[in-house]
mmCIF file of C-alpha atoms in Angstrom:
data_model
loop_
_atom_site.group_PDB
_atom_site.id
_atom_site.type_symbol
_atom_site.label_atom_id
_atom_site.label_comp_id
_atom_site.label_asym_id
_atom_site.label_seq_id
_atom_site.Cartn_x
_atom_site.Cartn_y
_atom_site.Cartn_z
ATOM 1 C CA UNK A 1 49.931 79.385 143.226
ATOM 2 C CA UNK A 2 52.348 79.564 145.775
ATOM 3 C CA UNK A 3 51.481 80.205 149.784
ATOM 4 C CA UNK A 4 54.771 80.807 151.687
ATOM 5 C CA UNK A 5 55.541 81.402 155.440
ATOM 6 C CA UNK A 6 58.624 82.627 156.528
ATOM 7 C CA UNK A 7 59.549 81.145 159.935
ATOM 8 C CA UNK A 8 62.796 83.262 161.535
ATOM 9 C CA UNK A 9 65.665 81.298 162.889
ATOM 10 C CA UNK A 10 67.375 82.053 166.299
ATOM 11 C CA UNK A 11 70.615 82.723 164.365
ATOM 12 C CA UNK A 12 69.182 85.511 162.351
ATOM 13 C CA UNK A 13 68.318 83.364 159.114
ATOM 14 C CA UNK A 14 65.047 81.765 158.235
ATOM 15 C CA UNK A 15 63.386 78.990 157.085
ATOM 16 C CA UNK A 16 60.406 79.311 154.288
ATOM 17 C CA UNK A 17 57.869 76.641 153.969
ATOM 18 C CA UNK A 18 55.733 76.376 150.999
ATOM 19 C CA UNK A 19 51.902 75.346 151.598
ATOM 20 C CA UNK A 20 49.814 73.690 149.358
ATOM 21 C CA UNK A 21 46.985 76.261 148.051
ATOM 22 C CA UNK A 22 44.053 76.298 149.438
ATOM 23 C CA UNK A 23 41.443 74.125 147.842
ATOM 24 C CA UNK A 24 38.419 76.359 146.615
ATOM 25 C CA UNK A 25 36.130 76.437 143.962
ATOM 26 C CA UNK A 26 34.880 79.732 144.334
ATOM 27 C CA UNK A 27 37.022 83.077 143.364
ATOM 28 C CA UNK A 28 39.935 83.711 145.663
ATOM 29 C CA UNK A 29 41.640 87.151 146.468
ATOM 30 C CA UNK A 30 44.080 88.175 143.652
ATOM 31 C CA UNK A 31 46.914 88.063 146.243
ATOM 32 C CA UNK A 32 46.596 84.291 146.500
ATOM 33 C CA UNK A 33 46.490 83.974 142.648
ATOM 34 C CA UNK A 34 50.215 85.377 142.607
ATOM 35 C CA UNK A 35 51.469 84.086 145.866
ATOM 36 C CA UNK A 36 51.938 85.249 149.184
ATOM 37 C CA UNK A 37 54.667 85.375 151.605
ATOM 38 C CA UNK A 38 53.559 85.443 155.348
ATOM 39 C CA UNK A 39 55.541 86.209 158.101
ATOM 40 C CA UNK A 40 55.310 83.408 160.929
ATOM 41 C CA UNK A 41 54.391 84.851 164.327
ATOM 42 C CA UNK A 42 56.468 82.464 166.314
ATOM 43 C CA UNK A 43 60.457 81.254 165.102
ATOM 44 C CA UNK A 44 60.907 77.694 163.583
ATOM 45 C CA UNK A 45 62.779 76.379 166.730
ATOM 46 C CA UNK A 46 59.885 77.534 169.195
ATOM 47 C CA UNK A 47 57.346 75.906 166.621
ATOM 48 C CA UNK A 48 59.261 72.783 166.302
ATOM 49 C CA UNK A 49 59.807 72.719 170.370
ATOM 50 C CA UNK A 50 55.824 72.275 170.840
ATOM 51 C CA UNK A 51 56.020 68.925 168.930
ATOM 52 C CA UNK A 52 58.750 67.589 171.497
ATOM 53 C CA UNK A 53 56.123 67.122 174.416
ATOM 54 C CA UNK A 54 53.700 65.055 172.089
ATOM 55 C CA UNK A 55 56.296 62.543 170.626
ATOM 56 C CA UNK A 56 57.845 62.277 174.358
ATOM 57 C CA UNK A 57 54.344 61.371 175.823
ATOM 58 C CA UNK A 58 53.621 59.004 173.007
ATOM 59 C CA UNK A 59 56.701 57.334 173.406
ATOM 60 C CA UNK A 60 56.902 56.911 176.992
ATOM 61 C CA UNK A 61 53.229 55.142 176.717
ATOM 62 C CA UNK A 62 55.204 52.394 174.754
ATOM 63 C CA UNK A 63 57.921 51.713 177.320
ATOM 64 C CA UNK A 64 56.171 49.400 179.635
ATOM 65 C CA UNK A 65 54.820 47.115 176.277
ATOM 66 C CA UNK A 66 58.724 46.288 176.006
ATOM 67 C CA UNK A 67 59.453 46.725 172.194
ATOM 68 C CA UNK A 68 62.767 46.706 170.717
ATOM 69 C CA UNK A 69 62.102 49.270 168.170
ATOM 70 C CA UNK A 70 59.692 52.153 168.227
ATOM 71 C CA UNK A 71 58.733 54.250 164.915
ATOM 72 C CA UNK A 72 56.896 57.448 165.688
ATOM 73 C CA UNK A 73 55.494 59.619 162.571
ATOM 74 C CA UNK A 74 53.850 62.611 163.227
ATOM 75 C CA UNK A 75 51.876 64.729 160.316
ATOM 76 C CA UNK A 76 52.479 67.824 160.686
ATOM 77 C CA UNK A 77 50.891 71.291 159.088
ATOM 78 C CA UNK A 78 52.599 74.831 158.949
ATOM 79 C CA UNK A 79 50.523 78.006 160.075
ATOM 80 C CA UNK A 80 51.766 81.453 160.335
ATOM 81 C CA UNK A 81 49.886 82.117 163.387
ATOM 82 C CA UNK A 82 50.836 78.797 165.587
ATOM 83 C CA UNK A 83 54.020 77.493 163.890
ATOM 84 C CA UNK A 84 53.498 73.908 163.468
ATOM 85 C CA UNK A 85 50.287 71.648 164.294
ATOM 86 C CA UNK A 86 49.260 68.010 163.952
ATOM 87 C CA UNK A 87 47.577 67.633 160.911
ATOM 88 C CA UNK A 88 43.740 67.468 161.486
ATOM 89 C CA UNK A 89 41.931 65.853 158.738
ATOM 90 C CA UNK A 90 41.525 62.030 158.613
ATOM 91 C CA UNK A 91 43.268 61.698 155.173
ATOM 92 C CA UNK A 92 46.213 63.584 156.203
ATOM 93 C CA UNK A 93 46.865 61.630 159.691
ATOM 94 C CA UNK A 94 47.428 62.618 162.969
ATOM 95 C CA UNK A 95 50.409 60.378 163.937
ATOM 96 C CA UNK A 96 51.466 56.615 163.395
ATOM 97 C CA UNK A 97 53.206 54.562 165.953
ATOM 98 C CA UNK A 98 55.025 51.526 165.067
ATOM 99 C CA UNK A 99 56.403 48.923 167.384
ATOM 100 C CA UNK A 100 58.829 45.933 166.758
ATOM 101 C CA UNK A 101 59.300 42.770 169.361
ATOM 102 C CA UNK A 102 62.382 40.688 167.581
ATOM 103 C CA UNK A 103 62.447 36.720 168.913
ATOM 104 C CA UNK A 104 65.137 36.299 171.442
#
């Protein structure tokens, strides 16, 4: 069972994202069993641009700590309505921030 979101790109192409099928013990609409292609309401670039301020803020907050290296991982989910969003469940994790200081 596939659920797909089609995101338009600025150049006219598109990106198709496959989503996990919703977990449900009960009946589901027939269209969900066969797979659904939904058109995203915003372009892929616009959706990805919404993540940039999040990363910038988190990385900016580490500067005064003086790490030699910073690694930021954002767990994102795709949505036809809003594009990309941070993952919401505790099991998926929202973000992981790692910092390394080297001996000098």
